[in-house]
Amino acid sequence: QSVLTQPPSASGTPGQRVTISCSGGSSNIGSKFVYWYQQLPGTAPKLLIYKTNQRPSGVPDRFSGSKSGTSASLAISGLRSEDDADYYCAAWDDSLSAWVFGGGTKLTVL
Amino acid sequence: EVQLVESGGGLGQPGGSLRLSCAASGFTFTNYWMHWVRQAPGKGLVWVSRIHSDGSSSNYADSVKGRFTISRDNAKNTLYLQMNSLRADDTAVYYCAKEDNWSDAFDIWGQGTMVTVSS
């Protein structure tokens, strides 16, 4: 059971906008930055969003992150087939003195 | 090219030991916190451990505390994970990852090494 809670699956058609949620608590999302990682099938994870809403160079602006209270969200607009992947949220947890990940959301582009 | 390459995975016996290595290149290894993250087959990412840039401080997930030890050799640009008292639920792909100093993000990941614990 993950400390951060994500829906196990999400889906959308090309061009649509989808949102993936990540719910935590006061010791992690509520007081810390949130990070998002994308994992394509059979590959290592890749950084997608850092410090809650910042994109590394090379990540399209179709991807955006936000946070409200103890929940965070990843939004993907203009959905493309190559976005078909697993997405993980992560944050430092002050109570555990550990990094915690969400259980992951498998995004299917129909 | 910035790169992390893990090795040392394989079959381990329950109660046995394995040592993983992660060779870093293309960046100044001595300047960065380094991490191990694992992923059981068909499951999600789980953080395992981290170590300070100079090796002076480390943290562990509760599930591996007292059994696993993270270390580094900055002269060899190599990160290690000593895994003792192996259990079946340690079976996973183990990734090493570099933490960016400014963003705290895991910005570089290795390709992973598979550890299977079975008799």
Coordinates of N, CA and C in Angstrom, one line a residue:
Chain A
Q1 N 0.8 -1.2 0.0 CA 0.0 0.0 0.0 C 0.9 1.2 0.0
S2 N 0.7 2.1 -1.0 CA 1.6 3.2 -1.2 C 1.1 4.4 -0.3
V3 N 2.1 5.2 0.1 CA 1.7 6.4 1.0 C 0.9 7.4 0.1
L4 N 1.3 7.5 -1.1 CA 0.6 8.4 -2.1 C -0.3 7.6 -2.9
T5 N -1.6 8.1 -3.1 CA -2.6 7.3 -3.7 C -2.9 7.9 -5.1
Q6 N -2.8 7.0 -6.1 CA -3.1 7.4 -7.5 C -4.2 6.4 -8.0
P7 N -5.0 6.8 -9.0 CA -5.9 5.9 -9.6 C -5.1 4.9 -10.4
P8 N -5.4 3.6 -10.4 CA -4.6 2.6 -11.2 C -4.6 2.8 -12.7
S9 N -5.7 3.4 -13.2 CA -5.7 3.6 -14.6 C -6.4 4.9 -15.0
A10 N -6.1 5.3 -16.2 CA -6.8 6.5 -16.9 C -6.7 6.2 -18.4
S11 N -7.6 6.9 -19.1 CA -7.6 6.7 -20.5 C -8.1 8.0 -21.2
G12 N -7.8 8.1 -22.5 CA -8.3 9.2 -23.3 C -8.0 8.9 -24.8
T13 N -8.6 9.7 -25.6 CA -8.4 9.6 -27.0 C -7.4 10.7 -27.5
P14 N -6.8 10.5 -28.6 CA -5.9 11.5 -29.1 C -6.5 12.9 -29.2
G15 N -5.7 13.9 -28.7 CA -6.2 15.3 -28.6 C -6.9 15.7 -27.4
Q16 N -7.4 14.7 -26.6 CA -8.1 15.0 -25.4 C -7.1 15.5 -24.3
R17 N -7.7 16.0 -23.2 CA -7.0 16.3 -22.0 C -7.4 15.4 -20.9
V18 N -6.3 14.8 -20.2 CA -6.6 13.9 -19.1 C -5.8 14.4 -17.9
T19 N -6.4 14.1 -16.7 CA -5.8 14.5 -15.5 C -5.6 13.2 -14.6
I20 N -4.4 13.2 -14.0 CA -4.1 12.1 -13.1 C -3.9 12.7 -11.7
S21 N -4.6 12.1 -10.7 CA -4.5 12.7 -9.3 C -3.5 11.9 -8.5
C22 N -3.1 12.6 -7.4 CA -2.1 12.0 -6.5 C -2.5 12.5 -5.1
S23 N -2.9 11.7 -4.2 CA -3.4 12.1 -2.9 C -2.4 11.7 -1.8
G24 N -2.1 12.6 -0.9 CA -1.1 12.3 0.2 C -1.6 12.9 1.5
G25 N -0.6 13.4 2.2 CA -0.9 13.9 3.6 C -0.1 15.2 3.9
S26 N -0.2 15.6 5.1 CA 0.5 16.9 5.5 C 2.0 16.7 5.6
S27 N 2.5 15.5 5.8 CA 3.9 15.3 5.9 C 4.6 15.1 4.5
N28 N 3.8 15.0 3.5 CA 4.4 14.9 2.2 C 3.9 16.0 1.2
I29 N 2.9 15.6 0.5 CA 2.4 16.6 -0.5 C 2.0 17.9 0.1
G30 N 1.4 17.9 1.3 CA 0.9 19.1 2.0 C 2.0 20.1 2.3
S31 N 3.2 19.7 2.4 CA 4.3 20.6 2.8 C 5.5 20.5 1.9
K32 N 5.5 19.6 0.9 CA 6.7 19.4 0.1 C 6.3 19.5 -1.4
F33 N 7.4 19.6 -2.2 CA 7.2 19.6 -3.7 C 6.8 18.2 -4.1
V34 N 6.1 18.2 -5.3 CA 5.7 17.0 -5.9 C 6.4 16.8 -7.2
Y35 N 6.7 15.5 -7.5 CA 7.5 15.2 -8.7 C 6.7 14.2 -9.5
W36 N 6.8 14.2 -10.8 CA 6.1 13.2 -11.6 C 7.1 12.5 -12.6
Y37 N 6.9 11.2 -12.7 CA 7.8 10.5 -13.5 C 7.0 9.7 -14.5
Q38 N 7.5 9.6 -15.7 CA 6.8 8.8 -16.8 C 7.7 7.5 -17.1
Q39 N 7.0 6.4 -17.2 CA 7.7 5.2 -17.5 C 7.1 4.5 -18.7
L40 N 7.8 4.5 -19.8 CA 7.3 3.8 -21.0 C 7.6 2.3 -20.8
P41 N 6.8 1.5 -21.5 CA 6.9 0.0 -21.3 C 8.4 -0.4 -21.5
G42 N 8.9 -1.2 -20.5 CA 10.2 -1.8 -20.6 C 11.4 -0.9 -20.4
T43 N 11.1 0.4 -20.0 CA 12.2 1.3 -19.8 C 12.3 1.9 -18.4
A44 N 13.4 2.6 -18.1 CA 13.5 3.2 -16.8 C 12.6 4.5 -16.8
P45 N 12.3 4.9 -15.5 CA 11.5 6.1 -15.4 C 12.2 7.3 -15.9
K46 N 11.4 8.3 -16.3 CA 12.0 9.6 -16.8 C 11.3 10.7 -16.0
L47 N 12.1 11.7 -15.6 CA 11.5 12.9 -14.9 C 10.6 13.7 -15.9
L48 N 9.4 14.0 -15.4 CA 8.4 14.7 -16.2 C 8.1 16.1 -15.6
I49 N 8.0 16.2 -14.3 CA 7.6 17.4 -13.6 C 8.4 17.4 -12.3
Y50 N 9.1 18.6 -12.0 CA 9.8 18.7 -10.8 C 9.2 20.0 -10.0
K51 N 9.5 20.0 -8.7 CA 9.0 21.1 -7.9 C 7.5 21.5 -8.2
T52 N 6.7 20.4 -8.3 CA 5.2 20.5 -8.4 C 4.8 20.9 -9.8
N53 N 5.4 21.9 -10.4 CA 4.8 22.5 -11.7 C 5.9 22.9 -12.7
Q54 N 7.1 22.4 -12.5 CA 8.2 22.8 -13.4 C 8.5 21.7 -14.4
R55 N 8.7 22.0 -15.6 CA 9.1 21.0 -16.7 C 10.6 21.1 -17.0
P56 N 11.2 19.9 -17.0 CA 12.6 19.9 -17.4 C 12.7 20.2 -18.9
S57 N 13.8 20.7 -19.4 CA 13.9 21.0 -20.8 C 13.7 19.7 -21.6
G58 N 13.0 19.8 -22.7 CA 12.7 18.7 -23.5 C 11.3 18.1 -23.3
V59 N 10.7 18.4 -22.1 CA 9.4 17.9 -21.8 C 8.3 18.9 -22.4
P60 N 7.5 18.4 -23.3 CA 6.5 19.3 -24.0 C 5.6 20.0 -23.0
D61 N 5.2 21.2 -23.3 CA 4.3 22.0 -22.5 C 2.9 21.4 -22.4
R62 N 2.6 20.3 -23.1 CA 1.4 19.6 -22.9 C 1.2 19.0 -21.5
F63 N 2.4 18.9 -20.9 CA 2.4 18.3 -19.5 C 2.5 19.4 -18.5
S64 N 1.6 19.4 -17.5 CA 1.6 20.4 -16.5 C 1.3 19.8 -15.1
G65 N 1.8 20.3 -14.0 CA 1.5 19.8 -12.7 C 1.0 20.9 -11.8
S66 N 0.2 20.5 -10.8 CA -0.3 21.5 -9.9 C -0.6 20.8 -8.5
K67 N -0.9 21.6 -7.5 CA -1.1 21.0 -6.2 C -2.1 21.9 -5.5
S68 N -2.9 21.2 -4.6 CA -3.9 22.0 -3.8 C -4.0 21.2 -2.5
G69 N -3.5 21.8 -1.4 CA -3.6 21.1 -0.1 C -2.7 19.8 -0.1
T70 N -3.3 18.7 0.1 CA -2.6 17.4 0.2 C -2.8 16.6 -1.1
S71 N -3.2 17.2 -2.1 CA -3.4 16.5 -3.4 C -2.7 17.2 -4.5
A72 N -2.2 16.4 -5.5 CA -1.5 17.0 -6.6 C -2.1 16.4 -7.9
S73 N -1.9 17.0 -9.0 CA -2.4 16.5 -10.3 C -1.4 16.7 -11.4
L74 N -1.5 15.8 -12.3 CA -0.7 15.9 -13.6 C -1.7 16.0 -14.7
A75 N -1.6 17.0 -15.5 CA -2.5 17.2 -16.6 C -1.8 17.0 -17.9
I76 N -2.4 16.3 -18.8 CA -1.8 16.1 -20.2 C -2.8 16.5 -21.2
S77 N -2.5 17.6 -21.9 CA -3.4 18.1 -23.0 C -2.9 17.6 -24.3
G78 N -3.8 17.7 -25.3 CA -3.5 17.2 -26.6 C -2.9 15.8 -26.7
L79 N -3.6 14.9 -26.0 CA -3.1 13.6 -25.8 C -2.5 12.9 -27.1
R80 N -1.4 12.3 -27.0 CA -0.8 11.6 -28.2 C -0.5 10.2 -27.9
S81 N -0.4 9.4 -28.9 CA -0.2 7.9 -28.7 C 1.1 7.6 -27.9
E82 N 2.1 8.4 -28.0 CA 3.3 8.2 -27.3 C 3.2 8.5 -25.8
D83 N 2.1 9.1 -25.4 CA 1.9 9.3 -24.0 C 1.4 8.1 -23.2
D84 N 1.1 7.0 -24.0 CA 0.7 5.7 -23.4 C 1.8 5.2 -22.5
A85 N 1.7 5.3 -21.2 CA 2.8 4.9 -20.3 C 2.2 4.9 -18.9
D86 N 3.1 4.5 -17.9 CA 2.8 4.6 -16.5 C 3.3 5.9 -15.9
Y87 N 2.5 6.5 -15.1 CA 2.9 7.8 -14.5 C 2.9 7.7 -12.9
Y88 N 4.0 8.2 -12.3 CA 4.1 8.1 -10.9 C 4.3 9.5 -10.3
C89 N 3.7 9.7 -9.2 CA 4.0 10.9 -8.4 C 4.9 10.5 -7.3
A90 N 5.6 11.5 -6.7 CA 6.6 11.3 -5.7 C 6.8 12.5 -4.8
A91 N 7.1 12.3 -3.6 CA 7.4 13.5 -2.7 C 8.2 13.0 -1.5
W92 N 9.0 13.9 -0.9 CA 9.7 13.6 0.3 C 8.6 13.6 1.5
D93 N 8.8 12.6 2.4 CA 7.9 12.5 3.5 C 8.6 12.8 4.8
D94 N 8.3 13.9 5.5 CA 9.0 14.3 6.7 C 8.8 13.4 7.8
S95 N 7.7 12.8 7.9 CA 7.4 11.8 9.0 C 8.2 10.5 8.9
L96 N 8.3 10.1 7.7 CA 9.1 8.8 7.4 C 10.5 9.0 7.1
S97 N 10.9 10.3 6.9 CA 12.3 10.6 6.4 C 12.6 9.7 5.2
A98 N 11.8 9.7 4.3 CA 11.9 8.9 3.1 C 11.2 9.5 1.9
W99 N 11.6 9.1 0.8 CA 10.9 9.5 -0.5 C 9.7 8.4 -0.6
V100 N 8.6 8.9 -1.0 CA 7.4 8.1 -1.2 C 6.9 8.3 -2.6
F101 N 6.5 7.2 -3.2 CA 5.9 7.2 -4.6 C 4.4 6.8 -4.5
G102 N 3.7 7.3 -5.5 CA 2.3 6.8 -5.7 C 2.4 5.4 -6.3
G103 N 1.3 4.7 -6.3 CA 1.3 3.3 -6.8 C 1.3 3.3 -8.4
G104 N 1.2 4.5 -9.0 CA 1.3 4.5 -10.4 C -0.1 4.5 -11.1
T105 N -0.2 5.2 -12.2 CA -1.4 5.2 -13.1 C -1.0 4.8 -14.5
K106 N -1.7 3.8 -15.0 CA -1.4 3.4 -16.3 C -2.4 4.2 -17.3
L107 N -1.8 5.0 -18.1 CA -2.5 5.8 -19.0 C -2.6 5.1 -20.4
T108 N -3.8 4.9 -20.8 CA -4.0 4.2 -22.1 C -4.6 5.3 -23.1
V109 N -3.9 5.4 -24.2 CA -4.4 6.3 -25.3 C -5.2 5.4 -26.3
L110 N -6.5 5.6 -26.3 CA -7.4 4.7 -27.1 C -7.3 5.0 -28.6
Chain B
E1 N 28.5 11.8 -22.3 CA 27.1 11.5 -22.0 C 26.9 11.1 -20.5
V2 N 25.9 11.7 -19.9 CA 25.5 11.4 -18.5 C 24.9 10.0 -18.5
Q3 N 25.5 9.1 -17.6 CA 25.0 7.7 -17.7 C 25.2 7.0 -16.3
L4 N 24.2 6.2 -16.0 CA 24.3 5.3 -14.8 C 24.1 3.9 -15.3
V5 N 25.0 3.0 -14.9 CA 24.9 1.6 -15.4 C 25.0 0.7 -14.2
E6 N 23.9 0.0 -13.9 CA 23.8 -1.0 -12.8 C 24.3 -2.3 -13.2
S7 N 24.8 -3.1 -12.2 CA 25.2 -4.4 -12.4 C 25.1 -5.2 -11.1
G8 N 25.3 -6.5 -11.1 CA 25.3 -7.3 -9.9 C 24.0 -8.0 -9.6
G9 N 23.0 -7.8 -10.4 CA 21.7 -8.5 -10.2 C 21.9 -10.0 -10.5
G10 N 20.8 -10.7 -10.2 CA 20.8 -12.2 -10.5 C 20.0 -12.9 -9.5
L11 N 20.3 -14.2 -9.4 CA 19.5 -15.0 -8.5 C 20.1 -15.1 -7.1
G12 N 19.4 -14.7 -6.1 CA 19.8 -14.8 -4.7 C 19.0 -15.8 -3.9
Q13 N 19.6 -16.4 -2.9 CA 18.9 -17.4 -2.1 C 18.2 -16.6 -0.9
P14 N 17.0 -17.1 -0.5 CA 16.4 -16.5 0.7 C 17.4 -16.6 1.8
G15 N 17.6 -15.5 2.5 CA 18.5 -15.4 3.6 C 19.9 -15.1 3.1
G16 N 20.1 -15.1 1.8 CA 21.5 -14.8 1.3 C 21.8 -13.3 1.0
S17 N 22.8 -13.1 0.3 CA 23.3 -11.7 0.0 C 23.6 -11.5 -1.4
L18 N 23.5 -10.3 -1.8 CA 23.9 -9.8 -3.1 C 24.4 -8.4 -3.0
R19 N 25.3 -8.0 -3.9 CA 25.8 -6.6 -3.9 C 25.6 -6.0 -5.3
L20 N 24.8 -4.9 -5.3 CA 24.6 -4.2 -6.6 C 25.6 -3.1 -6.7
S21 N 26.0 -2.8 -8.0 CA 26.8 -1.7 -8.2 C 26.2 -0.8 -9.3
C22 N 26.5 0.5 -9.2 CA 26.0 1.5 -10.2 C 27.2 2.4 -10.6
A23 N 27.6 2.3 -11.8 CA 28.8 3.0 -12.3 C 28.3 4.3 -13.0
A24 N 28.8 5.4 -12.5 CA 28.4 6.7 -13.0 C 29.4 7.3 -13.9
S25 N 28.9 8.0 -15.0 CA 29.8 8.7 -15.9 C 29.2 9.9 -16.5
G26 N 30.0 10.9 -16.9 CA 29.4 12.1 -17.6 C 29.0 13.2 -16.7
F27 N 29.2 13.0 -15.4 CA 28.9 14.1 -14.4 C 29.8 14.0 -13.2
T28 N 29.9 15.0 -12.4 CA 30.8 15.0 -11.2 C 30.1 14.2 -10.1
F29 N 30.3 12.9 -10.0 CA 29.6 12.0 -9.1 C 29.7 12.5 -7.7
T30 N 30.8 13.0 -7.3 CA 31.0 13.4 -5.9 C 30.1 14.5 -5.4
N31 N 29.4 15.2 -6.3 CA 28.6 16.4 -5.9 C 27.2 16.0 -5.6
Y32 N 26.8 14.8 -5.8 CA 25.3 14.5 -5.8 C 24.9 13.4 -4.8
W33 N 23.7 13.6 -4.2 CA 23.0 12.5 -3.5 C 22.7 11.5 -4.6
M34 N 22.7 10.2 -4.2 CA 22.4 9.1 -5.0 C 21.4 8.2 -4.3
H35 N 20.5 7.5 -5.2 CA 19.4 6.8 -4.6 C 19.4 5.4 -5.3
W36 N 18.7 4.5 -4.6 CA 18.2 3.2 -5.2 C 16.7 3.2 -5.1
V37 N 16.1 2.8 -6.2 CA 14.6 2.7 -6.3 C 14.4 1.3 -6.9
R38 N 13.4 0.6 -6.4 CA 13.1 -0.8 -6.9 C 11.7 -0.9 -7.5
Q39 N 11.5 -1.9 -8.3 CA 10.2 -2.1 -8.9 C 10.0 -3.6 -9.1
A40 N 9.1 -4.2 -8.2 CA 8.7 -5.6 -8.3 C 8.0 -5.8 -9.6
P41 N 8.1 -7.0 -10.1 CA 7.4 -7.4 -11.4 C 6.0 -7.0 -11.5
G42 N 5.6 -6.1 -12.4 CA 4.2 -5.7 -12.6 C 3.8 -4.7 -11.6
K43 N 4.6 -4.2 -10.7 CA 4.3 -3.3 -9.6 C 4.9 -1.9 -9.8
G44 N 4.6 -1.0 -8.9 CA 5.1 0.3 -9.0 C 6.5 0.6 -8.4
L45 N 6.9 1.8 -8.5 CA 8.2 2.2 -8.0 C 8.2 2.4 -6.5
V46 N 9.3 1.9 -5.9 CA 9.4 2.0 -4.4 C 10.8 2.5 -4.1
W47 N 10.9 3.6 -3.4 CA 12.2 4.1 -3.0 C 12.8 3.2 -1.9
V48 N 14.1 3.0 -2.1 CA 14.8 2.0 -1.2 C 15.8 2.8 -0.2
S49 N 16.7 3.6 -0.8 CA 17.7 4.2 0.0 C 18.3 5.4 -0.7
R50 N 19.0 6.3 0.1 CA 19.8 7.4 -0.5 C 21.0 7.6 0.3
I51 N 22.0 8.2 -0.3 CA 23.3 8.5 0.4 C 23.8 9.9 0.0
H52 N 24.3 10.6 0.9 CA 24.8 11.9 0.7 C 26.0 11.9 -0.2
S53 N 26.3 13.0 -0.8 CA 27.4 13.1 -1.8 C 28.7 12.6 -1.3
D54 N 29.0 12.9 0.0 CA 30.3 12.4 0.6 C 30.2 11.1 1.4
G55 N 29.0 10.5 1.3 CA 28.8 9.3 2.0 C 28.6 9.4 3.5
S56 N 28.5 10.6 4.0 CA 28.4 10.8 5.5 C 27.0 10.5 6.1
S57 N 26.0 10.5 5.2 CA 24.6 10.3 5.7 C 23.8 9.4 4.7
S58 N 22.9 8.6 5.3 CA 22.1 7.8 4.4 C 20.7 7.6 5.1
N59 N 19.7 7.2 4.3 CA 18.4 6.9 4.8 C 17.9 5.6 4.1
Y60 N 17.0 4.9 4.7 CA 16.5 3.7 4.2 C 14.9 3.6 4.3
A61 N 14.3 2.9 3.4 CA 12.9 2.6 3.6 C 12.8 1.6 4.7
D62 N 11.7 1.6 5.5 CA 11.5 0.7 6.6 C 11.6 -0.8 6.1
S63 N 11.2 -1.1 4.9 CA 11.2 -2.5 4.5 C 12.6 -3.1 4.3
V64 N 13.6 -2.2 4.2 CA 15.0 -2.8 4.0 C 15.9 -2.4 5.2
K65 N 15.5 -1.6 6.1 CA 16.3 -1.1 7.2 C 16.9 -2.2 8.0
G66 N 18.2 -2.2 8.2 CA 18.8 -3.3 9.0 C 19.3 -4.4 8.1
R67 N 18.8 -4.5 6.9 CA 19.2 -5.6 6.0 C 20.1 -5.1 4.8
F68 N 19.7 -3.9 4.3 CA 20.5 -3.3 3.2 C 21.4 -2.2 3.6
T69 N 22.5 -2.1 2.9 CA 23.4 -1.0 3.2 C 23.8 -0.3 1.9
I70 N 23.6 1.0 1.9 CA 24.1 1.8 0.7 C 25.4 2.4 1.0
S71 N 26.3 2.4 0.0 CA 27.6 3.0 0.1 C 28.0 3.5 -1.2
R72 N 29.2 4.3 -1.2 CA 29.7 4.8 -2.5 C 31.2 4.9 -2.4
D73 N 31.8 4.8 -3.6 CA 33.3 5.0 -3.7 C 33.4 6.1 -4.7
N74 N 33.7 7.3 -4.2 CA 33.7 8.5 -5.0 C 35.0 8.5 -5.9
A75 N 36.0 7.8 -5.5 CA 37.2 7.6 -6.3 C 36.9 6.8 -7.6
K76 N 35.9 5.9 -7.4 CA 35.6 5.0 -8.5 C 34.3 5.4 -9.2
N77 N 33.7 6.5 -8.8 CA 32.4 6.9 -9.3 C 31.4 5.8 -9.3
T78 N 31.3 5.1 -8.2 CA 30.4 4.0 -8.1 C 29.6 4.0 -6.8
L79 N 28.3 3.6 -7.0 CA 27.3 3.5 -5.9 C 27.1 2.0 -5.7
Y80 N 26.9 1.6 -4.4 CA 26.7 0.2 -4.1 C 25.4 0.0 -3.3
L81 N 24.8 -1.2 -3.3 CA 23.8 -1.6 -2.4 C 24.1 -3.0 -2.0
Q82 N 24.5 -3.1 -0.7 CA 24.7 -4.5 -0.1 C 23.4 -5.0 0.4
M83 N 22.9 -6.1 -0.1 CA 21.6 -6.6 0.2 C 21.8 -7.9 1.0
N84 N 21.5 -7.9 2.3 CA 21.6 -9.1 3.1 C 20.3 -9.6 3.6
S85 N 20.2 -10.8 4.1 CA 19.0 -11.4 4.6 C 17.9 -11.3 3.6
L86 N 18.2 -11.7 2.3 CA 17.2 -11.5 1.2 C 16.0 -12.3 1.5
R87 N 14.9 -11.6 1.0 CA 13.5 -12.2 1.1 C 12.9 -12.3 -0.3
A88 N 11.9 -13.1 -0.4 CA 11.2 -13.2 -1.7 C 10.7 -11.9 -2.2
D89 N 10.2 -11.1 -1.3 CA 9.6 -9.8 -1.7 C 10.7 -8.7 -2.0
D90 N 11.9 -9.1 -2.0 CA 13.0 -8.2 -2.5 C 13.2 -8.4 -4.0
T91 N 12.5 -9.4 -4.6 CA 12.6 -9.6 -6.0 C 12.0 -8.4 -6.7
A92 N 12.9 -7.8 -7.6 CA 12.5 -6.5 -8.3 C 13.7 -6.1 -9.2
V93 N 13.3 -5.2 -10.1 CA 14.4 -4.4 -10.8 C 14.8 -3.3 -9.9
Y94 N 16.1 -3.2 -9.8 CA 16.7 -2.1 -8.9 C 17.3 -1.1 -9.8
Y95 N 16.9 0.2 -9.6 CA 17.4 1.3 -10.4 C 18.2 2.2 -9.5
C96 N 19.4 2.7 -10.0 CA 20.0 3.7 -9.3 C 19.6 5.0 -9.9
A97 N 19.6 6.1 -9.2 CA 19.2 7.4 -9.7 C 20.0 8.5 -9.1
K98 N 20.2 9.5 -9.8 CA 21.0 10.7 -9.4 C 19.9 11.8 -9.0
E99 N 20.2 12.4 -7.9 CA 19.3 13.5 -7.4 C 19.9 14.9 -7.8
D100 N 19.1 15.7 -8.5 CA 19.6 17.0 -8.9 C 19.7 17.9 -7.7
N101 N 20.8 18.7 -7.5 CA 21.0 19.5 -6.3 C 20.0 20.6 -6.1
W102 N 19.5 21.2 -7.2 CA 18.6 22.3 -7.1 C 17.1 21.9 -7.0
S103 N 16.7 20.9 -7.8 CA 15.3 20.6 -7.9 C 15.0 19.4 -6.9
D104 N 16.0 18.7 -6.5 CA 15.8 17.5 -5.7 C 15.2 16.3 -6.5
A105 N 15.0 16.5 -7.8 CA 14.4 15.5 -8.6 C 15.4 14.4 -8.9
F106 N 14.9 13.2 -9.2 CA 15.7 12.1 -9.7 C 15.8 12.3 -11.2
D107 N 16.9 13.0 -11.6 CA 16.9 13.5 -13.0 C 17.6 12.5 -13.9
I108 N 18.4 11.6 -13.4 CA 19.1 10.6 -14.2 C 18.8 9.2 -13.6
W109 N 18.4 8.3 -14.4 CA 18.2 6.9 -14.0 C 19.0 5.9 -14.7
G110 N 19.4 4.8 -14.1 CA 20.1 3.8 -14.8 C 19.0 2.9 -15.5
Q111 N 19.5 1.9 -16.2 CA 18.6 1.0 -16.9 C 18.0 -0.1 -16.0
G112 N 18.6 -0.3 -14.8 CA 18.0 -1.2 -13.9 C 18.7 -2.6 -14.0
T113 N 18.8 -3.3 -12.8 CA 19.3 -4.6 -12.8 C 18.3 -5.5 -12.0
M114 N 18.0 -6.7 -12.5 CA 17.0 -7.5 -12.0 C 17.6 -8.4 -10.8
V115 N 16.9 -8.4 -9.7 CA 17.2 -9.3 -8.6 C 16.1 -10.3 -8.4
T116 N 16.4 -11.5 -8.4 CA 15.3 -12.6 -8.1 C 15.8 -13.3 -6.9
V117 N 14.9 -13.4 -5.9 CA 15.2 -14.1 -4.7 C 14.3 -15.4 -4.6
S118 N 15.0 -16.5 -4.8 CA 14.2 -17.8 -4.8 C 15.2 -18.9 -4.5
S119 N 14.6 -20.0 -3.9 CA 15.4 -21.2 -3.7 C 15.3 -22.2 -4.8

